[in-house]
Amino acid sequence: MANWPIIGHEWAVNLLANAIVAGRLSHAYLFTGPPQVGKTTLARLFAQAILCEKQTGEPCRDDAAPCSACQRIAEGRYPDLQIIAAEKNTIQIEQVRVLQSDAALSPLEGRYKIFIIREIERATAPAANALLKTLEEPPGHAIIILLTSQADLLLSTIRSRCQHLRFSPLSTDLLVELLQQQGVAPERATELAPLAEGSIE
């Protein structure tokens, strides 16, 4: 787990790492929880671990020479990983159609094509319905990771077709420890940590 530079959420790291090692990856995941608790960071690390050329079930270590895939994922330029975000405050059906078209094609380099959709609750109704069709009949080489802080706004049929991971706010004690690691005085860290409301950001 030391190879996953994620703060907290050890249970989720263990679950995802074990799924990679066991070869039991789901075609779709739903990460839910408050904003800024690490959902996007963990989704990217999960993709990195899946696509890592060393195939250890983890991302490449920080203190070792990273493989080409891990390095390019970290730099945002790996062809088999796409991160989709809202355009004009919504996720449009055109974005989902591009995803569908790309997902139908074989991966260019890795074993899978991975799509991370941030703030999926912002999907328009047509976009959500189009995405549902892909989740119902997913290509075998595609993995879709949906991120949201408002799971109740999603179609129940979308939620039911994903492996659901629920993230909680980070504990105040952990935030105090992290602040102190960054050089904040203990008394000041104790004052600041509750103001973060469980968010490392």
C-alpha positions as CSV (number, residue, x, y, z in Angstrom):
1,M,0.0,0.0,0.0
2,A,3.0,2.3,0.3
3,N,3.1,2.5,-3.5
4,W,-0.3,4.2,-3.5
5,P,0.3,7.8,-2.5
6,I,-3.2,8.3,-1.2
7,I,-4.1,9.8,2.2
8,G,-6.6,7.7,4.2
9,H,-9.1,5.4,2.6
10,E,-6.9,2.3,3.2
11,W,-9.9,0.0,2.8
12,A,-10.5,1.3,-0.7
13,V,-6.9,0.9,-1.7
14,N,-6.9,-2.7,-0.4
15,L,-10.1,-3.5,-2.3
16,L,-8.9,-2.1,-5.6
17,A,-5.4,-3.5,-5.3
18,N,-6.8,-7.0,-4.5
19,A,-9.2,-6.8,-7.5
20,I,-6.2,-6.1,-9.8
21,V,-4.1,-8.9,-8.4
22,A,-7.0,-11.4,-8.5
23,G,-8.0,-10.4,-12.1
24,R,-11.5,-9.5,-10.9
25,L,-12.0,-6.0,-12.2
26,S,-15.5,-4.6,-12.6
27,H,-16.5,-3.0,-15.8
28,A,-17.8,0.1,-13.8
29,Y,-17.1,1.7,-10.5
30,L,-18.9,4.5,-8.7
31,F,-16.8,6.5,-6.2
32,T,-19.1,8.7,-4.0
33,G,-18.3,11.0,-1.1
34,P,-17.9,14.6,-0.1
35,P,-15.9,16.9,-2.4
36,Q,-12.1,16.9,-2.2
37,V,-11.6,13.7,-0.2
38,G,-9.5,12.0,-2.8
39,K,-11.9,10.4,-5.2
40,T,-10.2,11.7,-8.4
41,T,-6.7,11.0,-7.0
42,L,-7.6,7.4,-6.2
43,A,-9.3,6.9,-9.5
44,R,-6.2,8.0,-11.4
45,L,-4.0,5.8,-9.2
46,F,-6.3,2.9,-9.8
47,A,-6.0,3.4,-13.5
48,Q,-2.3,3.7,-13.2
49,A,-2.1,0.4,-11.3
50,I,-4.3,-1.4,-13.9
51,L,-2.2,-0.1,-16.8
52,C,1.2,-0.3,-15.2
53,E,3.6,-2.2,-17.4
54,K,5.2,-3.9,-14.4
55,Q,1.8,-5.5,-13.5
56,T,2.3,-5.7,-9.8
57,G,-1.2,-4.5,-8.9
58,E,0.2,-1.2,-7.8
59,P,1.3,2.0,-9.4
60,C,5.1,2.4,-9.9
61,R,6.9,3.4,-6.8
62,D,8.0,7.0,-6.4
63,D,11.5,6.0,-5.5
64,A,12.0,3.8,-8.5
65,A,12.1,4.5,-12.3
66,P,8.5,4.5,-13.3
67,C,7.3,2.6,-16.3
68,S,6.3,4.5,-19.4
69,A,2.6,4.0,-18.8
70,C,2.7,5.3,-15.2
71,Q,4.9,8.2,-16.1
72,R,2.6,9.3,-19.0
73,I,-0.6,8.8,-16.9
74,A,0.9,11.0,-14.2
75,E,1.6,13.6,-17.0
76,G,-1.9,13.3,-18.4
77,R,-0.8,12.0,-21.8
78,Y,-1.6,8.2,-21.9
79,P,-3.9,7.3,-24.8
80,D,-5.9,4.6,-23.0
81,L,-7.0,6.8,-20.1
82,Q,-9.5,9.6,-20.5
83,I,-10.8,11.9,-17.9
84,I,-14.1,13.5,-18.7
85,A,-15.4,16.6,-17.0
86,A,-18.4,18.9,-17.3
87,E,-18.5,21.3,-20.2
88,K,-20.6,24.5,-19.6
89,N,-21.6,23.1,-16.2
90,T,-23.0,19.8,-17.6
91,I,-21.9,16.6,-19.1
92,Q,-23.3,16.5,-22.6
93,I,-24.6,13.6,-24.6
94,E,-21.9,14.4,-27.2
95,Q,-19.2,13.6,-24.6
96,V,-20.8,10.3,-23.8
97,R,-21.1,9.5,-27.5
98,V,-17.4,10.1,-27.9
99,L,-16.8,7.8,-24.9
100,Q,-18.9,5.1,-26.5
101,S,-17.1,5.4,-29.8
102,D,-13.7,5.3,-28.1
103,A,-14.7,2.4,-25.8
104,A,-15.7,0.3,-28.8
105,L,-12.2,0.4,-30.1
106,S,-9.4,-1.8,-28.8
107,P,-6.8,-0.2,-26.4
108,L,-3.9,1.4,-28.2
109,E,-1.3,0.3,-25.7
110,G,-2.7,-1.1,-22.4
111,R,-4.9,-4.1,-21.6
112,Y,-7.9,-1.8,-20.9
113,K,-9.3,1.6,-21.9
114,I,-10.2,3.5,-18.8
115,F,-12.7,6.4,-18.6
116,I,-13.0,8.5,-15.5
117,I,-16.0,10.8,-15.4
118,R,-15.9,13.5,-12.8
119,E,-19.1,15.0,-11.3
120,I,-21.3,12.5,-13.1
121,E,-24.3,14.0,-11.4
122,R,-24.0,16.9,-13.9
123,A,-24.9,14.6,-16.8
124,T,-27.9,15.7,-18.8
125,A,-30.8,13.3,-19.0
126,P,-29.9,12.2,-22.5
127,A,-26.2,11.8,-21.5
128,A,-27.2,9.7,-18.5
129,N,-29.4,7.5,-20.6
130,A,-26.7,7.0,-23.2
131,L,-24.2,6.2,-20.5
132,L,-26.6,3.6,-19.1
133,K,-26.7,1.8,-22.4
134,T,-22.9,1.4,-22.3
135,L,-23.0,0.2,-18.7
136,E,-25.6,-2.4,-19.6
137,E,-23.5,-3.8,-22.5
138,P,-19.9,-2.7,-21.7
139,P,-17.0,-3.6,-24.0
140,G,-14.8,-6.2,-22.3
141,H,-11.7,-4.0,-22.5
142,A,-13.3,-0.9,-21.1
143,I,-13.5,0.2,-17.4
144,I,-15.6,3.3,-16.5
145,I,-15.1,5.1,-13.2
146,L,-17.8,7.5,-12.1
147,L,-17.1,10.1,-9.5
148,T,-19.8,12.1,-7.6
149,S,-20.5,13.9,-4.3
150,Q,-24.3,13.5,-4.9
151,A,-25.1,9.9,-5.7
152,D,-28.8,10.5,-5.0
153,L,-29.0,12.5,-8.2
154,L,-27.9,9.6,-10.4
155,L,-30.3,7.2,-12.0
156,S,-30.8,4.2,-9.8
157,T,-30.1,2.0,-12.8
158,I,-26.6,3.6,-13.2
159,R,-25.8,3.1,-9.5
160,S,-26.9,-0.6,-9.7
161,R,-24.6,-1.4,-12.5
162,C,-21.4,-0.1,-10.8
163,Q,-19.3,-1.4,-7.9
164,H,-20.0,1.3,-5.3
165,L,-17.2,2.7,-3.1
166,R,-18.4,5.2,-0.5
167,F,-15.7,7.6,0.8
168,S,-16.0,9.4,4.1
169,P,-14.4,12.7,5.2
170,L,-10.9,12.3,6.6
171,S,-10.7,12.2,10.4
172,T,-9.6,15.3,12.2
173,D,-6.8,13.4,13.9
174,L,-5.4,12.4,10.5
175,L,-5.6,16.0,9.2
176,V,-3.8,17.2,12.3
177,E,-1.0,14.6,11.7
178,L,-0.8,15.6,8.0
179,L,-0.5,19.3,8.9
180,Q,2.2,18.6,11.3
181,Q,4.1,16.6,8.7
182,Q,4.0,19.8,6.5
183,G,5.6,21.8,9.2
184,V,2.5,23.3,11.0
185,A,3.0,23.7,14.7
186,P,0.9,21.2,16.8
187,E,-1.3,23.8,18.4
188,R,-2.0,25.5,15.1
189,A,-2.6,22.1,13.4
190,T,-5.2,21.3,16.1
191,E,-6.9,24.6,15.4
192,L,-6.9,24.3,11.6
193,A,-7.9,20.6,11.1
194,P,-11.6,21.0,12.1
195,L,-12.0,23.8,9.6
196,A,-11.1,21.5,6.7
197,E,-14.3,19.5,7.3
198,G,-12.6,16.2,6.4
199,S,-11.1,17.5,3.1
200,I,-7.3,17.3,2.5
201,E,-7.7,20.0,-0.2
